[in-house]
XYZ file of C-alpha atoms in Angstrom:
128
model
C 23.238 -25.197 187.796
C 21.808 -25.744 191.237
C 19.646 -28.435 192.751
C 18.093 -28.454 196.191
C 16.436 -31.536 197.604
C 13.930 -31.333 200.418
C 11.006 -33.155 201.949
C 12.728 -35.874 203.921
C 11.825 -36.778 207.473
C 10.819 -39.490 209.882
C 7.850 -41.609 208.904
C 6.335 -44.852 210.129
C 6.362 -47.973 207.960
C 3.551 -47.782 205.448
C 3.633 -43.997 205.429
C 4.317 -41.551 202.633
C 6.681 -38.714 201.850
C 7.132 -36.484 198.838
C 10.635 -35.327 198.053
C 11.195 -32.210 195.969
C 14.209 -31.279 193.881
C 14.150 -27.584 193.058
C 16.369 -26.729 190.116
C 17.814 -23.569 188.622
C 20.289 -22.582 185.957
C 19.087 -24.888 183.214
C 16.004 -25.812 181.226
C 14.459 -28.689 183.106
C 12.889 -30.219 179.997
C 16.333 -30.763 178.471
C 18.002 -32.411 181.451
C 17.420 -35.863 182.807
C 16.880 -35.974 186.553
C 17.660 -38.889 188.791
C 16.964 -39.665 192.408
C 19.650 -41.671 194.193
C 19.943 -42.870 197.764
C 22.673 -44.008 200.084
C 22.002 -45.992 203.224
C 24.579 -46.266 206.036
C 27.335 -48.680 205.087
C 26.009 -49.164 201.562
C 26.892 -47.825 198.160
C 24.806 -45.166 196.542
C 22.126 -46.566 194.238
C 19.810 -45.126 191.667
C 16.146 -45.097 192.661
C 14.220 -43.295 189.923
C 15.014 -41.370 186.773
C 13.006 -39.186 184.432
C 14.302 -38.592 180.956
C 14.193 -35.505 178.771
C 11.632 -34.702 176.106
C 9.149 -37.575 176.510
C 9.477 -37.819 180.284
C 9.920 -41.577 180.369
C 10.488 -42.852 183.884
C 12.571 -45.668 185.291
C 12.417 -47.145 188.772
C 14.424 -49.506 190.901
C 12.692 -52.886 191.132
C 12.285 -52.651 194.902
C 10.345 -49.372 194.644
C 8.164 -50.127 191.638
C 4.530 -49.600 192.481
C 5.471 -47.540 195.547
C 7.568 -44.615 194.264
C 6.781 -42.278 191.396
C 8.969 -39.590 189.868
C 7.411 -36.602 188.145
C 8.411 -33.239 186.738
C 6.782 -29.802 186.882
C 8.644 -27.709 184.346
C 6.719 -24.571 185.292
C 8.068 -24.827 188.825
C 11.484 -26.180 187.773
C 10.932 -28.977 190.246
C 11.108 -32.754 190.149
C 9.249 -34.807 192.730
C 9.626 -38.269 194.164
C 6.371 -39.478 195.673
C 7.129 -42.323 198.056
C 4.271 -44.450 199.352
C 4.142 -47.641 201.409
C 7.535 -46.824 202.829
C 9.583 -49.606 204.369
C 12.449 -49.508 206.872
C 14.816 -50.549 204.074
C 14.010 -47.284 202.289
C 15.867 -45.419 205.032
C 18.690 -43.476 203.402
C 19.912 -40.078 202.391
C 18.229 -39.215 199.108
C 19.918 -37.064 196.472
C 18.755 -35.604 193.198
C 21.107 -35.258 190.256
C 20.860 -33.734 186.806
C 22.679 -33.547 183.525
C 22.264 -33.472 179.795
C 22.214 -37.236 179.807
C 20.053 -40.282 179.356
C 18.274 -42.474 181.857
C 19.548 -46.017 181.534
C 19.284 -49.210 183.526
C 22.641 -50.423 184.762
C 22.498 -53.727 186.639
C 18.734 -53.189 186.857
C 19.312 -49.824 188.546
C 18.085 -46.585 186.936
C 20.926 -44.093 186.588
C 21.967 -41.147 184.468
C 24.529 -41.908 181.802
C 27.076 -40.504 181.615
C 27.427 -39.921 185.348
C 25.748 -36.643 186.302
C 27.830 -33.592 187.059
C 25.243 -31.766 189.129
C 24.052 -32.932 192.519
C 21.888 -31.489 195.214
C 22.494 -31.886 198.917
C 20.834 -34.923 200.321
C 17.699 -35.138 202.374
C 17.373 -37.767 205.083
C 14.496 -40.238 204.951
C 14.024 -42.430 208.006
C 11.345 -45.104 208.097
C 10.883 -46.416 211.597
C 8.205 -47.188 214.133
């Protein structure tokens, strides 16, 4: 199982980025995928999650209406479209996968149980 996140960069407040998580080694439709982020000096937090089978999505309250997670099984890729970016969205973003469920833990979308498979992070910096 491999995951590779890409698409990060420097963007001005109000701008947009689309992160990609390319996967291999498993059937994407049968694994839940989560996007997590970690800002300097802060703990890692779940941002968005897409579940198996029905593709239900879950988002952190602070990104609802701005971020959207989606899945293209034909390309084995999961996306995180991020619009109306704010400086507080600055973080390293990671994608993770496992044969797990998306759940809300303390109002944060995460995979449960904790995912075994992680991609390398991609840096997102929102600054003017």
